[in-house]
mmCIF file of N, CA and C in Angstrom:
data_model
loop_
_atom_site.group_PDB
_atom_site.id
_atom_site.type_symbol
_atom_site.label_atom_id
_atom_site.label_comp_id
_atom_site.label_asym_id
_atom_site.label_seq_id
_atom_site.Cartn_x
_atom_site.Cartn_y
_atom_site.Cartn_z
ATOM 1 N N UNK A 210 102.262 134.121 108.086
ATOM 2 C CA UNK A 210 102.562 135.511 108.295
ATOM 3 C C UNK A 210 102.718 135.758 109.801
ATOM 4 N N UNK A 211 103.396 136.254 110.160
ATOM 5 C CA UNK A 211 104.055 136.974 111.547
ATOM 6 C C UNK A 211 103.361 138.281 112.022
ATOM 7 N N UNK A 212 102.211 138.203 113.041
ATOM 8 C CA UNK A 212 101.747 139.478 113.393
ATOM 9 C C UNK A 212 102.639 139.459 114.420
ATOM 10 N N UNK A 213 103.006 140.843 114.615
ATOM 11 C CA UNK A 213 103.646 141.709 115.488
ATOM 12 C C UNK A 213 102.300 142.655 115.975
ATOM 13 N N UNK A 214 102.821 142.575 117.999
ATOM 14 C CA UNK A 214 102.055 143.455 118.352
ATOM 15 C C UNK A 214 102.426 145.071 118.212
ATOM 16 N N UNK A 215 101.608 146.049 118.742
ATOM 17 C CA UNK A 215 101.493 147.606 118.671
ATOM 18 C C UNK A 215 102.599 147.616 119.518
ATOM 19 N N UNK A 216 103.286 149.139 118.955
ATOM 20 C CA UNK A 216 104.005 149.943 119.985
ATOM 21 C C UNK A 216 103.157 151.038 120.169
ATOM 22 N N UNK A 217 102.752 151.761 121.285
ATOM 23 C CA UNK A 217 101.991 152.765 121.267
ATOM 24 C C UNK A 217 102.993 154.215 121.890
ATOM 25 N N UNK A 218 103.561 154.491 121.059
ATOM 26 C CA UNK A 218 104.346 155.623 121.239
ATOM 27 C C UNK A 218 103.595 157.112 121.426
ATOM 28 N N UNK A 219 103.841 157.679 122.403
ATOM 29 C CA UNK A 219 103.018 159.096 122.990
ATOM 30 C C UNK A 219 103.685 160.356 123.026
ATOM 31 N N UNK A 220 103.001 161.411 122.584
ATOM 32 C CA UNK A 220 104.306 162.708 122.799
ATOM 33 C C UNK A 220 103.248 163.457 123.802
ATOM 34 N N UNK A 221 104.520 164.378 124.191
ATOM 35 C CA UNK A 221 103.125 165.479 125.163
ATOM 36 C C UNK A 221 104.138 166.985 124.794
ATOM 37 N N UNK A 222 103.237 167.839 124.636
ATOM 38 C CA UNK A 222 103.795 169.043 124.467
ATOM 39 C C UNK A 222 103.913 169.514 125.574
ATOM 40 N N UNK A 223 104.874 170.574 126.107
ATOM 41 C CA UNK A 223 105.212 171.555 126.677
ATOM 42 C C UNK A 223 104.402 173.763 125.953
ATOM 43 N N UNK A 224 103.386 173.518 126.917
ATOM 44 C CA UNK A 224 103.727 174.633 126.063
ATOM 45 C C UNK A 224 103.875 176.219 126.009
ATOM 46 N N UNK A 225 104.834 176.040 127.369
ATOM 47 C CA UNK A 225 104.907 176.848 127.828
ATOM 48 C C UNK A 225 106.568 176.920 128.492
ATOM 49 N N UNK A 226 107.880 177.258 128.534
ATOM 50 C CA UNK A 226 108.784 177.273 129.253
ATOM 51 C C UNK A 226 109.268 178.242 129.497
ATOM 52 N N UNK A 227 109.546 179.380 130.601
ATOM 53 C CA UNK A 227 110.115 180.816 130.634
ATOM 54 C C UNK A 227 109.966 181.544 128.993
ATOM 55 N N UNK A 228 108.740 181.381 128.939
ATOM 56 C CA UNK A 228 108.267 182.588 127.676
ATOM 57 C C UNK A 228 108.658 181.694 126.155
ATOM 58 N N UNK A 229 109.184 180.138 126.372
ATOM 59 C CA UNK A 229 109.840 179.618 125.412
ATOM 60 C C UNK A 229 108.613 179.002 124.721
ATOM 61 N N UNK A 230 107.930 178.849 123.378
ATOM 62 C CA UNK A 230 107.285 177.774 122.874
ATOM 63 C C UNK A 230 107.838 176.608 122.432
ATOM 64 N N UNK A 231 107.230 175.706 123.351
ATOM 65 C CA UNK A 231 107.960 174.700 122.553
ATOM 66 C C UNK A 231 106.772 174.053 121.705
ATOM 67 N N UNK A 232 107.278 173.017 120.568
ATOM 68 C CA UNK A 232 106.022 171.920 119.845
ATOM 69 C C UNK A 232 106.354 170.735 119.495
ATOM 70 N N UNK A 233 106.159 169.477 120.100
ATOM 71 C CA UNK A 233 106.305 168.445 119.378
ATOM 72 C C UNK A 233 105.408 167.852 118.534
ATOM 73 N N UNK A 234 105.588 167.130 117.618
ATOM 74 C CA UNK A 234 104.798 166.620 116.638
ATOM 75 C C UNK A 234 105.558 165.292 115.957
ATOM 76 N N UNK A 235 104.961 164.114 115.798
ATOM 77 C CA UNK A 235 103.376 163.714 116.079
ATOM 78 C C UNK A 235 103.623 163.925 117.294
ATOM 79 N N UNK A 236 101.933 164.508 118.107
ATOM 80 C CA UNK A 236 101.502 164.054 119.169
ATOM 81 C C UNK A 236 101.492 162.910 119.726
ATOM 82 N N UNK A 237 101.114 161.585 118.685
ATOM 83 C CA UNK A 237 101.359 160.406 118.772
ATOM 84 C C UNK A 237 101.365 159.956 117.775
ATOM 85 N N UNK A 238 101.710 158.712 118.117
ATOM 86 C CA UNK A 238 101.938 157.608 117.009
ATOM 87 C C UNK A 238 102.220 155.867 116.775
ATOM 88 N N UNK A 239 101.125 155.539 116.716
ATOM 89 C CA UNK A 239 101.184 153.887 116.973
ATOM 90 C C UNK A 239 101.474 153.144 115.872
ATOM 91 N N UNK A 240 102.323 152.625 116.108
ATOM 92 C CA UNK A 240 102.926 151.714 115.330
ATOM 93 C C UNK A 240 103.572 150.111 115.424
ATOM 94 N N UNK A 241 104.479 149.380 114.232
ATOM 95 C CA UNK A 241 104.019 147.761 115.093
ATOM 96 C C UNK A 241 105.587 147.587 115.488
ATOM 97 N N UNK A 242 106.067 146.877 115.876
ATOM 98 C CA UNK A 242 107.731 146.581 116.060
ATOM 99 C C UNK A 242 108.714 146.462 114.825
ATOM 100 N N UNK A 243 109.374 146.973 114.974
ATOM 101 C CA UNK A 243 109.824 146.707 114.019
ATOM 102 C C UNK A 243 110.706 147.976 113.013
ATOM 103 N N UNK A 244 109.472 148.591 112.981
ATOM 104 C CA UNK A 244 109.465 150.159 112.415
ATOM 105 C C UNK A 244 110.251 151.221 112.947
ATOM 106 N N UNK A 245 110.263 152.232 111.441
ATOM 107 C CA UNK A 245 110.997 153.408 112.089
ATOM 108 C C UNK A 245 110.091 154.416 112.551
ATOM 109 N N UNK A 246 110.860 155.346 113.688
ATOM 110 C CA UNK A 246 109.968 156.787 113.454
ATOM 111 C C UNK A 246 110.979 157.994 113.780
ATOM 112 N N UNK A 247 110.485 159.045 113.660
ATOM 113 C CA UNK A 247 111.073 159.866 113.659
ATOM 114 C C UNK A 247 109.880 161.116 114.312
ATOM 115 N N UNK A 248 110.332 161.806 115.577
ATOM 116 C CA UNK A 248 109.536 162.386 115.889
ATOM 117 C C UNK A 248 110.468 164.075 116.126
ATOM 118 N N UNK A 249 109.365 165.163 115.892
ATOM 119 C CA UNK A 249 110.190 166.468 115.957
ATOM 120 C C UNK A 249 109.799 167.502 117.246
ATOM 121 N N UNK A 250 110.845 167.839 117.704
ATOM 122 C CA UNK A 250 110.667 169.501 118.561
ATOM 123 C C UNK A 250 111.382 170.896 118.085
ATOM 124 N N UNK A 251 110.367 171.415 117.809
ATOM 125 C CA UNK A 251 110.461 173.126 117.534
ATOM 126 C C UNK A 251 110.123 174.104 118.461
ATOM 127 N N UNK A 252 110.981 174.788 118.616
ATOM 128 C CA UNK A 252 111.030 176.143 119.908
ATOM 129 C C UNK A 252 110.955 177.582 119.153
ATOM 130 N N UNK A 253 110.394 178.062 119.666
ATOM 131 C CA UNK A 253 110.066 179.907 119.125
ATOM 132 C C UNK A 253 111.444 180.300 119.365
ATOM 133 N N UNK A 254 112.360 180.190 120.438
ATOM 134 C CA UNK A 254 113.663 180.800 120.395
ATOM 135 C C UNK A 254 115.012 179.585 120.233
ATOM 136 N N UNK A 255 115.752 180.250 120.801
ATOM 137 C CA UNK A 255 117.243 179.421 120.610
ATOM 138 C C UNK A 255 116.664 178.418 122.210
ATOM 139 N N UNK A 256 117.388 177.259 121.695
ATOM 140 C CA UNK A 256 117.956 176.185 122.716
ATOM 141 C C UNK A 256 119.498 176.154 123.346
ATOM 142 N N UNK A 257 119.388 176.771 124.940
ATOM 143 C CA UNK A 257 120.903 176.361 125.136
ATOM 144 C C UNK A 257 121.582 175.618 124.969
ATOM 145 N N UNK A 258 120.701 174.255 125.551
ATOM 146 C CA UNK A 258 121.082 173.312 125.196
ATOM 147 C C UNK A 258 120.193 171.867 124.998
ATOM 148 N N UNK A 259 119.630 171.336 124.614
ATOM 149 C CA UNK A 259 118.570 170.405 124.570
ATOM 150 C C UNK A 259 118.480 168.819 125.190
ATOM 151 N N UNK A 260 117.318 168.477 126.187
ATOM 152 C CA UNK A 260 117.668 166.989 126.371
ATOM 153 C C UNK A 260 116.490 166.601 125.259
ATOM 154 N N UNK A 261 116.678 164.968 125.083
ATOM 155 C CA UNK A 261 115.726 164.216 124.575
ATOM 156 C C UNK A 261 115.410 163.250 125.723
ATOM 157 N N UNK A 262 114.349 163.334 126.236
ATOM 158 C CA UNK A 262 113.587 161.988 127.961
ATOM 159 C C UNK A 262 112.511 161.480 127.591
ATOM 160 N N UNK A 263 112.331 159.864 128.200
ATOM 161 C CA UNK A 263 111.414 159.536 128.182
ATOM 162 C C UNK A 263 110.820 159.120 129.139
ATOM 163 N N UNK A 264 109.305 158.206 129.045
ATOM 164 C CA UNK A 264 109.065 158.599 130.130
ATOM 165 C C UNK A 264 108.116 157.499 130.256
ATOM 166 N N UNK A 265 108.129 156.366 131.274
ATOM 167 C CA UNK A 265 107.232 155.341 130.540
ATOM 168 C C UNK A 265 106.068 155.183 131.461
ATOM 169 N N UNK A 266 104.956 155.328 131.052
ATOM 170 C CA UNK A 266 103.491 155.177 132.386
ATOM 171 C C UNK A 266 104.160 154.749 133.717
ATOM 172 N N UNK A 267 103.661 156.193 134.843
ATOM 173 C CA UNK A 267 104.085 155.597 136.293
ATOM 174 C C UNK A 267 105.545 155.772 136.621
ATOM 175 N N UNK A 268 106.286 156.048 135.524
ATOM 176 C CA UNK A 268 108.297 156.084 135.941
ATOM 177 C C UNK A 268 108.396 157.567 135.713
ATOM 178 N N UNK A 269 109.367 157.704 136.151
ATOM 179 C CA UNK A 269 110.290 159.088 136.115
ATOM 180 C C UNK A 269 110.935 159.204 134.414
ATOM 181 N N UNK A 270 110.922 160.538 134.458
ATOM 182 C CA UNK A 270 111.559 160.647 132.847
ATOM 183 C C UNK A 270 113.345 160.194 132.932
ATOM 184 N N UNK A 271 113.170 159.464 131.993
ATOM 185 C CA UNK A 271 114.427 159.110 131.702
ATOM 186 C C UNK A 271 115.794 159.852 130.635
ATOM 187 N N UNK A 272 116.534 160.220 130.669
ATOM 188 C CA UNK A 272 117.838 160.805 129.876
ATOM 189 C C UNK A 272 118.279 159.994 128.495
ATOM 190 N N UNK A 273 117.419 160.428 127.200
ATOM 191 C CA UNK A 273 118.263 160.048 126.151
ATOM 192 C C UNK A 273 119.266 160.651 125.868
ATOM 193 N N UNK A 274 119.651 161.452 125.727
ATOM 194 C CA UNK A 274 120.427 162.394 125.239
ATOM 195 C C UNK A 274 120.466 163.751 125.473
ATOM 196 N N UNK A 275 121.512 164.591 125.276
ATOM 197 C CA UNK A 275 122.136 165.965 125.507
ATOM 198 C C UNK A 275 122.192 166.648 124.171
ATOM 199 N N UNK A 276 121.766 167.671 123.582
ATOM 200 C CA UNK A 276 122.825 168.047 121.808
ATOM 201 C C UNK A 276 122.621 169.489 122.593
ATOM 202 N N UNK A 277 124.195 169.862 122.497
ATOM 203 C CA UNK A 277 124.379 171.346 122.880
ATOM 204 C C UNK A 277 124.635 172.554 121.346
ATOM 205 N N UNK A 278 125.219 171.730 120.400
ATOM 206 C CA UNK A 278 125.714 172.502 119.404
ATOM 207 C C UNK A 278 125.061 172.493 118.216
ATOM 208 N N UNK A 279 124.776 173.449 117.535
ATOM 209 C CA UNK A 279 124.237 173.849 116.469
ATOM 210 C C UNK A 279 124.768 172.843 115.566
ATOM 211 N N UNK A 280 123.875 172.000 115.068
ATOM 212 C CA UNK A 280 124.567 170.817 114.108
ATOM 213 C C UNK A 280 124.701 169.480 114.155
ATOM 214 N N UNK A 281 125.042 169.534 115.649
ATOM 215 C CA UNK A 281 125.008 168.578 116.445
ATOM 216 C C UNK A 281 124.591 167.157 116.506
ATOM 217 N N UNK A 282 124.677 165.842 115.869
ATOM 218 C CA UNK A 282 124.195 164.726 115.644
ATOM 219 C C UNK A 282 124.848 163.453 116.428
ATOM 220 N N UNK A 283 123.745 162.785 117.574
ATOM 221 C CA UNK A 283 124.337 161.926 118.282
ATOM 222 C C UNK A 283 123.596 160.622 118.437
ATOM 223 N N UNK A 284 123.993 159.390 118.153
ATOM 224 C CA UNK A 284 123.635 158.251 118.112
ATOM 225 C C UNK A 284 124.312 157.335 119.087
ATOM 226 N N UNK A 285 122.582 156.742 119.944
ATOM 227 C CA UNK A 285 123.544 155.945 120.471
ATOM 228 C C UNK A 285 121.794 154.466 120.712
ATOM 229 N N UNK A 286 122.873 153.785 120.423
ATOM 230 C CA UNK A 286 121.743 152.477 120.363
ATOM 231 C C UNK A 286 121.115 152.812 118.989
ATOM 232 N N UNK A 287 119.765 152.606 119.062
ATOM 233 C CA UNK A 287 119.047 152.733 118.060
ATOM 234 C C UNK A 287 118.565 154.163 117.501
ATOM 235 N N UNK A 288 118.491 155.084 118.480
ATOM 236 C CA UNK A 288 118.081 156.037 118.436
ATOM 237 C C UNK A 288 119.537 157.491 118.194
ATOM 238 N N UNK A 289 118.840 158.011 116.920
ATOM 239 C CA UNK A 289 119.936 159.426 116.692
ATOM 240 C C UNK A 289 118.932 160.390 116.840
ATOM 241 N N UNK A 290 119.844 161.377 117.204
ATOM 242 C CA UNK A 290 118.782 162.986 117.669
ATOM 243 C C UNK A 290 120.062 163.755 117.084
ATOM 244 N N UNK A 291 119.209 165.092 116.750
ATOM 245 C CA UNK A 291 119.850 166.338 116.108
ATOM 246 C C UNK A 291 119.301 167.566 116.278
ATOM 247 N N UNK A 292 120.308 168.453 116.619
ATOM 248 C CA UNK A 292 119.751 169.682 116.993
ATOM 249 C C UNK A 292 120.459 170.413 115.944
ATOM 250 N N UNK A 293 119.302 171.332 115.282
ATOM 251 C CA UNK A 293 119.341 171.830 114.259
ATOM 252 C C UNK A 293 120.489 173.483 114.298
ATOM 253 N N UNK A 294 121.186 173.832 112.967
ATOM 254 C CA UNK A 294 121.743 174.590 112.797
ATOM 255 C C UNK A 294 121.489 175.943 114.318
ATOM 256 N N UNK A 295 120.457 176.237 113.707
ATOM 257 C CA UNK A 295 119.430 176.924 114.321
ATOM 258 C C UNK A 295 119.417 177.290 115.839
ATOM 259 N N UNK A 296 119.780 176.156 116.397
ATOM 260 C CA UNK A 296 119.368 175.741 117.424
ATOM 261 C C UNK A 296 118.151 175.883 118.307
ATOM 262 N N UNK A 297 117.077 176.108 116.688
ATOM 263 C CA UNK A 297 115.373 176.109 117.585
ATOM 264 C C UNK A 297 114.670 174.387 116.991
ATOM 265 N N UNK A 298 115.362 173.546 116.333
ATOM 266 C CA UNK A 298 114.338 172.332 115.981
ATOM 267 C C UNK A 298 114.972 171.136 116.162
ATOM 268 N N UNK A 299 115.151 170.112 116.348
ATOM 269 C CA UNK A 299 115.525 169.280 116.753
ATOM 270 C C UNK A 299 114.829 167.938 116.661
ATOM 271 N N UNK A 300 115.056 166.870 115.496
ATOM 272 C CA UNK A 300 114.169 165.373 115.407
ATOM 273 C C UNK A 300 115.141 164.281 115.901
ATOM 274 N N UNK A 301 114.449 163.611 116.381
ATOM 275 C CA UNK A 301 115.047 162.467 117.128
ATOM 276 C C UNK A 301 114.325 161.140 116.389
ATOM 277 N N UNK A 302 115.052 160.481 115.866
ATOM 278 C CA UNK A 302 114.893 159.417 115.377
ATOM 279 C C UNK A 302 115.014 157.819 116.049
ATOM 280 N N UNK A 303 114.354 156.885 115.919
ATOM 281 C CA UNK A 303 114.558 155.381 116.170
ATOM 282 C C UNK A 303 114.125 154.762 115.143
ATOM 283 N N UNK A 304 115.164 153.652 115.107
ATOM 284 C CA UNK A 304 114.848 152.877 114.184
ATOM 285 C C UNK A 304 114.698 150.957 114.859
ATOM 286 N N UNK A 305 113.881 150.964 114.309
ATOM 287 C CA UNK A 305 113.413 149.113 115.054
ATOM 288 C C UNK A 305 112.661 149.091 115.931
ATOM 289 N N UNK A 306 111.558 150.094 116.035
ATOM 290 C CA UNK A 306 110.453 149.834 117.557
ATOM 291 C C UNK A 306 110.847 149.028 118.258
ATOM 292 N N UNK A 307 111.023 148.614 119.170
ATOM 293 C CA UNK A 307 110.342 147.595 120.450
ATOM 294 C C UNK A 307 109.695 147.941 121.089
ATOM 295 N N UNK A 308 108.802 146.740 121.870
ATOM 296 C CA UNK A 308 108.177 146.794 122.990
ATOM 297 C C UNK A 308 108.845 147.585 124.175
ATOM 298 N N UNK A 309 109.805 147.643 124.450
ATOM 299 C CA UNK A 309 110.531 148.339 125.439
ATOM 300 C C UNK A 309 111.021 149.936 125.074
ATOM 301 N N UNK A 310 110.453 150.598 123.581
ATOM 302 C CA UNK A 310 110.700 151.752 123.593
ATOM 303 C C UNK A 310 109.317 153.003 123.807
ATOM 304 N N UNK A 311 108.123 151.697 123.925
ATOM 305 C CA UNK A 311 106.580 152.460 124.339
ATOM 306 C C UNK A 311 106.865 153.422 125.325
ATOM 307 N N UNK A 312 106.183 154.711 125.944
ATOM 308 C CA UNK A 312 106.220 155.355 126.199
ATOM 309 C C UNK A 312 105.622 157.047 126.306
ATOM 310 N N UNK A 313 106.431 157.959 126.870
ATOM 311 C CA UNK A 313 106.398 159.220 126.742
ATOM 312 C C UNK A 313 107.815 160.105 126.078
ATOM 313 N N UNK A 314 108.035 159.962 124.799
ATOM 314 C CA UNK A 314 109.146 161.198 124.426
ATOM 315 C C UNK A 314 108.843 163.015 124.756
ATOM 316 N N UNK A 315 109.866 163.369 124.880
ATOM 317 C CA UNK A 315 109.707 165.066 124.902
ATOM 318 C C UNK A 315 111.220 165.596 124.973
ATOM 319 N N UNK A 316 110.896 166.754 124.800
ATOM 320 C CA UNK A 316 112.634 167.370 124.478
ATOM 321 C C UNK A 316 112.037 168.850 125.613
ATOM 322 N N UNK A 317 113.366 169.028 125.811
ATOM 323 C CA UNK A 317 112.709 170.288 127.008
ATOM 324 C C UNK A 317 114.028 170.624 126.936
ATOM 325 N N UNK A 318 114.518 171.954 127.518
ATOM 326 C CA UNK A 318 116.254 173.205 127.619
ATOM 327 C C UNK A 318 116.316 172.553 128.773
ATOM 328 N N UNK A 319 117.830 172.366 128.613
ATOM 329 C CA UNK A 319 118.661 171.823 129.465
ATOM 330 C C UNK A 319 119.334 173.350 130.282
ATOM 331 N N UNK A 320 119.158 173.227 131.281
ATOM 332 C CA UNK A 320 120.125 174.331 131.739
ATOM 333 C C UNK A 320 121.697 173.449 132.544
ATOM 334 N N UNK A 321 122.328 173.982 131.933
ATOM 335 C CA UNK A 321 123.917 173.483 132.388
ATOM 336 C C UNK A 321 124.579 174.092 133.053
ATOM 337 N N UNK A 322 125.408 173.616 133.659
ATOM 338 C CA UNK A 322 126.610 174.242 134.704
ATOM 339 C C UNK A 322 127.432 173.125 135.083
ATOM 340 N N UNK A 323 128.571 173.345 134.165
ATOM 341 C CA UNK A 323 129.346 172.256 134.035
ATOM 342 C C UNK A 323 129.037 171.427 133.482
ATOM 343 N N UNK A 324 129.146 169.989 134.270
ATOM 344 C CA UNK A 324 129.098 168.875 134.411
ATOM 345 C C UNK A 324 127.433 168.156 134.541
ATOM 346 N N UNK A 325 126.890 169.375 135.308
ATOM 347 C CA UNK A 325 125.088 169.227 135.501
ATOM 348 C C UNK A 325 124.347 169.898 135.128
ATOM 349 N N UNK A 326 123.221 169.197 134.786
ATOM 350 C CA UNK A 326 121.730 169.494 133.783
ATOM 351 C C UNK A 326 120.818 168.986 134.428
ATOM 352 N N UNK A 327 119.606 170.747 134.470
ATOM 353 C CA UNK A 327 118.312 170.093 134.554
ATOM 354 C C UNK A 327 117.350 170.483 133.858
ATOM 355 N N UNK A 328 116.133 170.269 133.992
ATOM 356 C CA UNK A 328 115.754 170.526 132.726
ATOM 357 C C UNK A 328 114.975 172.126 133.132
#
């Protein structure tokens, strides 16, 4: 039998943004390589526009993804994210853990102008 080590995947809430609630859930979630997960963010109001970042002990958050439109479903690598009709919920999915996807996920409003986004 083949043990595979832990991925120790981490969320952190926001919970507070210009009057916005945000919630992610799971908080966390450890799991072994291999596996899927699927983790969610819900906001009390509308999302202009949403990033998905991560963020790995000690580094700067990194840019998964952008979903601006109600509906919105974008895959790239392993990982698809979707921003809901709504545009207040949004789950981001991976499928195949690795060791190299451990970390910090979070979704936070993108403010845009043009071409540039921050969060």
């Amino acid at each position: 039998m083949l043990l595979l080590g832990p991925v120790l995947i981490l969320w952190i809430q926001i919970p507070q943004l210009n009057g916005q609630q945000i919630k992610h859930f799971p908080e966390f979630l450890l799991l072994q390589e291999g596996e899927n997960f699927t983790t969610y963010c819900n906001s009390s109001s509308t999302f202009y526009s949403l990033q998905w970042c991560k963020q790995r002990p000690g580094g700067s958050p990194v840019l998964l993804m952008i979903l601006a439109k109600g509906g919105e479903v974008k895959t790239q690598q392993r990982r698809t994210g979707q921003l809901g009709e709504s545009k207040q919920h949004s789950p981001l999915h991976l499928a195949a853990a690795q060791l190299s996807d451990a970390g910090t996920y979070f979704c936070a409003e993108a403010q845009c102008s043009g071409s540039t986004c921050c969060l």
